[in-house]
Amino acid sequence: VSVGSYNDMGTLLTSDDVASTFTARGPTLDGFVKPDTLAPGEHVLGLRVSGLVYSDASGAPIGSTTDRYIHMTGTSASSAFVTGVAALVKAARPSATPNDIKGAIVASGRQVQGSSVTAVDAFSALTRNATANAGLVPSRLLAKILTTAHQLNVNGVLWENVNWDVVIWDGVSWETVSWETVAWETISWETVAWETVTWEGVSWEDSVSAE
């Protein structure tokens, strides 16, 4: 789940909430709307690590190293809220899959000024049944890497049934990868299915070239 930030304006009202100017907007190169949801991310009060120096955008220190709490701004703060909601959804529905949890969070959101992406709503997420990623095709970049490494035969792909448990990422290295001659013309996304895909034995230990 990709998380953006909104400003709650320091009030309990939701009608004055507005999307943060610094949060990302727009679709990815694959055409997917991002972020998936918004959560409070400006002047959020949280615990401060004792002895650690925090700095603002200008490099000036924030507060004292002996302070117990600190106000921080950024999508890192927003992500903590969404993580908590995800945990609540999982606790309420132990059998929920990651896609179910993401679907519940995204589908139950409420409108926020300045963004087409909705804000997380914990109460609504607990009772919303929805799934995420249905019908989405994966990154063409990822598919090209896998097919070039002879790890994937793509006739088209859906994300909802992907199982990454047997994929080994320990040896991933991009230093020798060249993208200059990558061409997507031969990749077809029209017939989407995982039936012929096998992930057994997939390993990134060997260098991958996308030529």
PDB file of C-alpha atoms in Angstrom:
ATOM      1  CA  VAL A   1       0.000   0.000   0.000  1.00  0.00           C
ATOM      2  CA  SER A   2       1.481   3.352  -1.003  1.00  0.00           C
ATOM      3  CA  VAL A   3       0.530   6.107   1.433  1.00  0.00           C
ATOM      4  CA  GLY A   4       0.259   9.851   0.891  1.00  0.00           C
ATOM      5  CA  SER A   5      -0.249  12.658   3.395  1.00  0.00           C
ATOM      6  CA  TYR A   6      -2.997  15.104   4.223  1.00  0.00           C
ATOM      7  CA  ASN A   7      -3.126  18.037   6.630  1.00  0.00           C
ATOM      8  CA  ASP A   8      -5.849  17.753   9.286  1.00  0.00           C
ATOM      9  CA  MET A   9      -5.384  21.476  10.047  1.00  0.00           C
ATOM     10  CA  GLY A  10      -5.087  20.667  13.738  1.00  0.00           C
ATOM     11  CA  THR A  11      -8.836  20.179  14.155  1.00  0.00           C
ATOM     12  CA  LEU A  12     -11.183  17.261  14.803  1.00  0.00           C
ATOM     13  CA  LEU A  13     -13.240  18.230  11.759  1.00  0.00           C
ATOM     14  CA  THR A  14     -12.797  16.213   8.580  1.00  0.00           C
ATOM     15  CA  SER A  15     -14.327  18.876   6.346  1.00  0.00           C
ATOM     16  CA  ASP A  16     -11.194  21.051   6.493  1.00  0.00           C
ATOM     17  CA  ASP A  17      -8.714  18.249   5.714  1.00  0.00           C
ATOM     18  CA  VAL A  18      -6.604  18.943   2.633  1.00  0.00           C
ATOM     19  CA  ALA A  19      -3.997  16.918   0.745  1.00  0.00           C
ATOM     20  CA  SER A  20      -0.415  17.890   1.595  1.00  0.00           C
ATOM     21  CA  THR A  21       1.424  19.837  -1.080  1.00  0.00           C
ATOM     22  CA  PHE A  22       4.504  17.618  -0.742  1.00  0.00           C
ATOM     23  CA  THR A  23       2.768  14.276  -1.207  1.00  0.00           C
ATOM     24  CA  ALA A  24       3.105  12.490  -4.554  1.00  0.00           C
ATOM     25  CA  ARG A  25       0.307  12.658  -7.108  1.00  0.00           C
ATOM     26  CA  GLY A  26      -0.592  11.155 -10.430  1.00  0.00           C
ATOM     27  CA  PRO A  27      -0.322   7.745 -12.070  1.00  0.00           C
ATOM     28  CA  THR A  28       2.780   5.575 -12.274  1.00  0.00           C
ATOM     29  CA  LEU A  29       4.460   4.802 -15.580  1.00  0.00           C
ATOM     30  CA  ASP A  30       2.173   1.748 -15.682  1.00  0.00           C
ATOM     31  CA  GLY A  31      -0.887   3.971 -15.381  1.00  0.00           C
ATOM     32  CA  PHE A  32      -1.800   3.056 -11.789  1.00  0.00           C
ATOM     33  CA  VAL A  33      -3.204   5.799  -9.561  1.00  0.00           C
ATOM     34  CA  LYS A  34      -0.904   6.530  -6.629  1.00  0.00           C
ATOM     35  CA  PRO A  35      -0.843   6.862  -3.709  1.00  0.00           C
ATOM     36  CA  ASP A  36      -3.430   4.266  -2.699  1.00  0.00           C
ATOM     37  CA  THR A  37      -4.662   6.155   0.357  1.00  0.00           C
ATOM     38  CA  LEU A  38      -3.962   9.253   2.454  1.00  0.00           C
ATOM     39  CA  ALA A  39      -3.423   9.646   6.203  1.00  0.00           C
ATOM     40  CA  PRO A  40      -2.433  12.510   8.540  1.00  0.00           C
ATOM     41  CA  GLY A  41       1.141  13.546   7.801  1.00  0.00           C
ATOM     42  CA  GLU A  42       1.651  17.111   8.988  1.00  0.00           C
ATOM     43  CA  HIS A  43       2.690  18.125  12.501  1.00  0.00           C
ATOM     44  CA  VAL A  44       1.996  14.624  13.813  1.00  0.00           C
ATOM     45  CA  LEU A  45       2.892  14.188  17.480  1.00  0.00           C
ATOM     46  CA  GLY A  46       4.894  11.060  18.235  1.00  0.00           C
ATOM     47  CA  LEU A  47       7.457   9.604  20.600  1.00  0.00           C
ATOM     48  CA  ARG A  48      10.996  10.896  20.220  1.00  0.00           C
ATOM     49  CA  VAL A  49      14.088   8.687  20.426  1.00  0.00           C
ATOM     50  CA  SER A  50      16.119   9.890  23.390  1.00  0.00           C
ATOM     51  CA  GLY A  51      19.434  11.491  22.445  1.00  0.00           C
ATOM     52  CA  LEU A  52      18.705  11.562  18.704  1.00  0.00           C
ATOM     53  CA  VAL A  53      19.030  14.903  16.891  1.00  0.00           C
ATOM     54  CA  TYR A  54      16.131  15.735  14.556  1.00  0.00           C
ATOM     55  CA  SER A  55      16.509  18.468  11.946  1.00  0.00           C
ATOM     56  CA  ASP A  56      14.048  20.433   9.854  1.00  0.00           C
ATOM     57  CA  ALA A  57      14.317  21.045   6.100  1.00  0.00           C
ATOM     58  CA  SER A  58      16.851  23.833   6.658  1.00  0.00           C
ATOM     59  CA  GLY A  59      19.049  21.642   8.849  1.00  0.00           C
ATOM     60  CA  ALA A  60      18.140  23.412  12.077  1.00  0.00           C
ATOM     61  CA  PRO A  61      17.628  21.126  15.098  1.00  0.00           C
ATOM     62  CA  ILE A  62      14.069  20.441  16.230  1.00  0.00           C
ATOM     63  CA  GLY A  63      13.479  20.721  19.960  1.00  0.00           C
ATOM     64  CA  SER A  64      15.838  19.192  22.510  1.00  0.00           C
ATOM     65  CA  THR A  65      17.413  15.736  22.546  1.00  0.00           C
ATOM     66  CA  THR A  66      15.873  15.271  25.995  1.00  0.00           C
ATOM     67  CA  ASP A  67      12.300  15.842  24.763  1.00  0.00           C
ATOM     68  CA  ARG A  68      10.007  12.820  24.968  1.00  0.00           C
ATOM     69  CA  TYR A  69       7.737  13.850  22.080  1.00  0.00           C
ATOM     70  CA  ILE A  70       8.165  15.561  18.730  1.00  0.00           C
ATOM     71  CA  HIS A  71       5.993  16.979  15.964  1.00  0.00           C
ATOM     72  CA  MET A  72       7.030  15.595  12.590  1.00  0.00           C
ATOM     73  CA  THR A  73       5.807  16.009   9.016  1.00  0.00           C
ATOM     74  CA  GLY A  74       6.043  13.504   6.166  1.00  0.00           C
ATOM     75  CA  THR A  75       4.538  10.389   4.638  1.00  0.00           C
ATOM     76  CA  SER A  76       6.519   8.261   7.104  1.00  0.00           C
ATOM     77  CA  ALA A  77       4.131   9.537   9.767  1.00  0.00           C
ATOM     78  CA  SER A  78       1.169   8.845   7.479  1.00  0.00           C
ATOM     79  CA  SER A  79       2.293   5.260   6.904  1.00  0.00           C
ATOM     80  CA  ALA A  80       2.122   4.518  10.630  1.00  0.00           C
ATOM     81  CA  PHE A  81      -1.600   5.348  10.676  1.00  0.00           C
ATOM     82  CA  VAL A  82      -2.322   3.045   7.733  1.00  0.00           C
ATOM     83  CA  THR A  83      -0.229   0.258   9.271  1.00  0.00           C
ATOM     84  CA  GLY A  84      -2.406   0.489  12.369  1.00  0.00           C
ATOM     85  CA  VAL A  85      -5.601   0.283  10.318  1.00  0.00           C
ATOM     86  CA  ALA A  86      -4.237  -2.733   8.428  1.00  0.00           C
ATOM     87  CA  ALA A  87      -3.557  -4.445  11.766  1.00  0.00           C
ATOM     88  CA  LEU A  88      -7.111  -3.722  12.926  1.00  0.00           C
ATOM     89  CA  VAL A  89      -8.587  -5.170   9.724  1.00  0.00           C
ATOM     90  CA  LYS A  90      -6.446  -8.301  10.061  1.00  0.00           C
ATOM     91  CA  ALA A  91      -7.466  -8.702  13.709  1.00  0.00           C
ATOM     92  CA  ALA A  92     -11.140  -8.373  12.800  1.00  0.00           C
ATOM     93  CA  ARG A  93     -10.807 -10.773   9.856  1.00  0.00           C
ATOM     94  CA  PRO A  94      -7.936 -13.215  10.496  1.00  0.00           C
ATOM     95  CA  SER A  95      -8.431 -14.936   7.141  1.00  0.00           C
ATOM     96  CA  ALA A  96      -8.075 -11.693   5.158  1.00  0.00           C
ATOM     97  CA  THR A  97      -5.323 -11.727   2.528  1.00  0.00           C
ATOM     98  CA  PRO A  98      -3.019  -8.749   1.871  1.00  0.00           C
ATOM     99  CA  ASN A  99      -5.183  -7.878  -1.136  1.00  0.00           C
ATOM    100  CA  ASP A 100      -8.327  -8.049   1.028  1.00  0.00           C
ATOM    101  CA  ILE A 101      -6.768  -5.702   3.588  1.00  0.00           C
ATOM    102  CA  LYS A 102      -5.599  -3.244   0.952  1.00  0.00           C
ATOM    103  CA  GLY A 103      -8.997  -3.429  -0.729  1.00  0.00           C
ATOM    104  CA  ALA A 104     -10.805  -2.669   2.527  1.00  0.00           C
ATOM    105  CA  ILE A 105      -8.584   0.339   3.218  1.00  0.00           C
ATOM    106  CA  VAL A 106      -8.799   1.802  -0.285  1.00  0.00           C
ATOM    107  CA  ALA A 107     -12.513   1.145  -0.886  1.00  0.00           C
ATOM    108  CA  SER A 108     -13.635   2.597   2.454  1.00  0.00           C
ATOM    109  CA  GLY A 109     -11.782   5.907   2.200  1.00  0.00           C
ATOM    110  CA  ARG A 110     -13.359   9.355   2.476  1.00  0.00           C
ATOM    111  CA  GLN A 111     -12.858  12.380   0.255  1.00  0.00           C
ATOM    112  CA  VAL A 112     -10.168  14.957   1.031  1.00  0.00           C
ATOM    113  CA  GLN A 113      -9.795  18.379  -0.547  1.00  0.00           C
ATOM    114  CA  GLY A 114      -7.170  18.639  -3.261  1.00  0.00           C
ATOM    115  CA  SER A 115      -6.881  14.938  -4.078  1.00  0.00           C
ATOM    116  CA  SER A 116      -8.731  12.283  -6.046  1.00  0.00           C
ATOM    117  CA  VAL A 117      -7.261   9.726  -3.633  1.00  0.00           C
ATOM    118  CA  THR A 118      -9.356   9.098  -0.527  1.00  0.00           C
ATOM    119  CA  ALA A 119      -8.207   9.230   3.093  1.00  0.00           C
ATOM    120  CA  VAL A 120      -8.060   6.183   5.328  1.00  0.00           C
ATOM    121  CA  ASP A 121     -11.154   5.564   7.468  1.00  0.00           C
ATOM    122  CA  ALA A 122     -10.455   2.947  10.133  1.00  0.00           C
ATOM    123  CA  PHE A 123     -14.060   2.365  11.207  1.00  0.00           C
ATOM    124  CA  SER A 124     -15.337   1.891   7.658  1.00  0.00           C
ATOM    125  CA  ALA A 125     -12.390  -0.328   6.705  1.00  0.00           C
ATOM    126  CA  LEU A 126     -13.342  -2.832   9.404  1.00  0.00           C
ATOM    127  CA  THR A 127     -16.654  -3.598   7.720  1.00  0.00           C
ATOM    128  CA  ARG A 128     -15.777  -3.123   4.042  1.00  0.00           C
ATOM    129  CA  ASN A 129     -15.281  -6.217   1.893  1.00  0.00           C
ATOM    130  CA  ALA A 130     -13.243  -5.481  -1.209  1.00  0.00           C
ATOM    131  CA  THR A 131     -10.138  -6.720  -2.960  1.00  0.00           C
ATOM    132  CA  ALA A 132      -7.258  -4.774  -4.444  1.00  0.00           C
ATOM    133  CA  ASN A 133      -5.154  -5.269  -7.581  1.00  0.00           C
ATOM    134  CA  ALA A 134      -7.868  -7.184  -9.447  1.00  0.00           C
ATOM    135  CA  GLY A 135      -7.258  -6.906 -13.177  1.00  0.00           C
ATOM    136  CA  LEU A 136      -4.018  -4.949 -12.851  1.00  0.00           C
ATOM    137  CA  VAL A 137      -1.078  -5.904 -15.026  1.00  0.00           C
ATOM    138  CA  PRO A 138       2.387  -5.839 -13.453  1.00  0.00           C
ATOM    139  CA  SER A 139       5.239  -3.483 -14.156  1.00  0.00           C
ATOM    140  CA  ARG A 140       6.550  -4.015 -17.665  1.00  0.00           C
ATOM    141  CA  LEU A 141      10.024  -3.404 -16.285  1.00  0.00           C
ATOM    142  CA  LEU A 142       9.685  -6.278 -13.819  1.00  0.00           C
ATOM    143  CA  ALA A 143       8.224  -8.539 -16.484  1.00  0.00           C
ATOM    144  CA  LYS A 144      11.077  -7.723 -18.872  1.00  0.00           C
ATOM    145  CA  ILE A 145      13.670  -8.537 -16.216  1.00  0.00           C
ATOM    146  CA  LEU A 146      12.030 -11.872 -15.443  1.00  0.00           C
ATOM    147  CA  THR A 147      11.573 -12.878 -19.065  1.00  0.00           C
ATOM    148  CA  THR A 148      15.131 -11.870 -19.950  1.00  0.00           C
ATOM    149  CA  ALA A 149      16.352 -14.030 -17.069  1.00  0.00           C
ATOM    150  CA  HIS A 150      14.205 -16.891 -18.456  1.00  0.00           C
ATOM    151  CA  GLN A 151      12.253 -16.975 -15.196  1.00  0.00           C
ATOM    152  CA  LEU A 152       8.873 -16.006 -16.612  1.00  0.00           C
ATOM    153  CA  ASN A 153       6.953 -16.758 -19.786  1.00  0.00           C
ATOM    154  CA  VAL A 154       4.496 -13.901 -20.080  1.00  0.00           C
ATOM    155  CA  ASN A 155       1.219 -14.289 -21.926  1.00  0.00           C
ATOM    156  CA  GLY A 156      -0.170 -11.617 -19.633  1.00  0.00           C
ATOM    157  CA  VAL A 157      -0.269 -11.379 -15.857  1.00  0.00           C
ATOM    158  CA  LEU A 158      -2.627 -10.600 -12.990  1.00  0.00           C
ATOM    159  CA  TRP A 159      -1.331  -9.642  -9.553  1.00  0.00           C
ATOM    160  CA  GLU A 160      -4.041 -11.031  -7.283  1.00  0.00           C
ATOM    161  CA  ASN A 161      -2.736 -14.609  -7.207  1.00  0.00           C
ATOM    162  CA  VAL A 162       0.998 -13.894  -7.198  1.00  0.00           C
ATOM    163  CA  ASN A 163       2.955 -15.856  -4.600  1.00  0.00           C
ATOM    164  CA  TRP A 164       6.432 -14.421  -3.973  1.00  0.00           C
ATOM    165  CA  ASP A 165       7.335 -16.828  -1.172  1.00  0.00           C
ATOM    166  CA  VAL A 166       9.843 -18.781  -3.245  1.00  0.00           C
ATOM    167  CA  VAL A 167      11.527 -15.794  -4.890  1.00  0.00           C
ATOM    168  CA  ILE A 168      15.078 -15.210  -3.623  1.00  0.00           C
ATOM    169  CA  TRP A 169      16.074 -11.534  -3.458  1.00  0.00           C
ATOM    170  CA  ASP A 170      19.311 -11.867  -1.482  1.00  0.00           C
ATOM    171  CA  GLY A 171      21.600 -11.670  -4.478  1.00  0.00           C
ATOM    172  CA  VAL A 172      19.858  -8.887  -6.370  1.00  0.00           C
ATOM    173  CA  SER A 173      22.309  -6.477  -8.013  1.00  0.00           C
ATOM    174  CA  TRP A 174      21.462  -3.883 -10.662  1.00  0.00           C
ATOM    175  CA  GLU A 175      25.023  -2.743 -11.340  1.00  0.00           C
ATOM    176  CA  THR A 176      25.359  -4.653 -14.603  1.00  0.00           C
ATOM    177  CA  VAL A 177      21.827  -4.118 -15.856  1.00  0.00           C
ATOM    178  CA  SER A 178      21.515  -2.039 -19.017  1.00  0.00           C
ATOM    179  CA  TRP A 179      18.164  -0.501 -20.005  1.00  0.00           C
ATOM    180  CA  GLU A 180      19.302   1.320 -23.134  1.00  0.00           C
ATOM    181  CA  THR A 181      18.024  -1.269 -25.574  1.00  0.00           C
ATOM    182  CA  VAL A 182      14.937  -2.397 -23.684  1.00  0.00           C
ATOM    183  CA  ALA A 183      11.948  -2.780 -26.009  1.00  0.00           C
ATOM    184  CA  TRP A 184       8.403  -3.589 -24.875  1.00  0.00           C
ATOM    185  CA  GLU A 185       6.869  -4.145 -28.307  1.00  0.00           C
ATOM    186  CA  THR A 186       6.945  -7.920 -28.041  1.00  0.00           C
ATOM    187  CA  ILE A 187       5.289  -8.104 -24.625  1.00  0.00           C
ATOM    188  CA  SER A 188       1.559  -8.740 -24.772  1.00  0.00           C
ATOM    189  CA  TRP A 189      -0.714  -7.971 -21.803  1.00  0.00           C
ATOM    190  CA  GLU A 190      -3.997  -8.864 -23.431  1.00  0.00           C
ATOM    191  CA  THR A 191      -4.378 -12.456 -22.246  1.00  0.00           C
ATOM    192  CA  VAL A 192      -3.777 -12.270 -18.541  1.00  0.00           C
ATOM    193  CA  ALA A 193      -3.231 -15.452 -16.477  1.00  0.00           C
ATOM    194  CA  TRP A 194      -0.696 -17.104 -14.165  1.00  0.00           C
ATOM    195  CA  GLU A 195      -1.573 -20.664 -15.129  1.00  0.00           C
ATOM    196  CA  THR A 196       1.690 -21.320 -16.969  1.00  0.00           C
ATOM    197  CA  VAL A 197       3.943 -19.416 -14.593  1.00  0.00           C
ATOM    198  CA  THR A 198       6.168 -21.228 -12.112  1.00  0.00           C
ATOM    199  CA  TRP A 199       8.285 -19.515  -9.462  1.00  0.00           C
ATOM    200  CA  GLU A 200      10.011 -22.616  -8.122  1.00  0.00           C
ATOM    201  CA  GLY A 201      13.744 -22.195  -8.108  1.00  0.00           C
ATOM    202  CA  VAL A 202      13.636 -18.523  -9.057  1.00  0.00           C
ATOM    203  CA  SER A 203      16.892 -16.843  -7.991  1.00  0.00           C
ATOM    204  CA  TRP A 204      18.458 -13.440  -8.635  1.00  0.00           C
ATOM    205  CA  GLU A 205      21.998 -14.561  -7.887  1.00  0.00           C
ATOM    206  CA  ASP A 206      23.040 -14.266 -11.524  1.00  0.00           C
ATOM    207  CA  SER A 207      23.353 -10.835 -13.115  1.00  0.00           C
ATOM    208  CA  VAL A 208      20.456  -9.842 -15.359  1.00  0.00           C
ATOM    209  CA  SER A 209      20.828  -7.945 -18.615  1.00  0.00           C
ATOM    210  CA  ALA A 210      17.780  -6.370 -20.209  1.00  0.00           C
ATOM    211  CA  GLU A 211      19.259  -6.259 -23.695  1.00  0.00           C
TER     212      GLU A 211
END
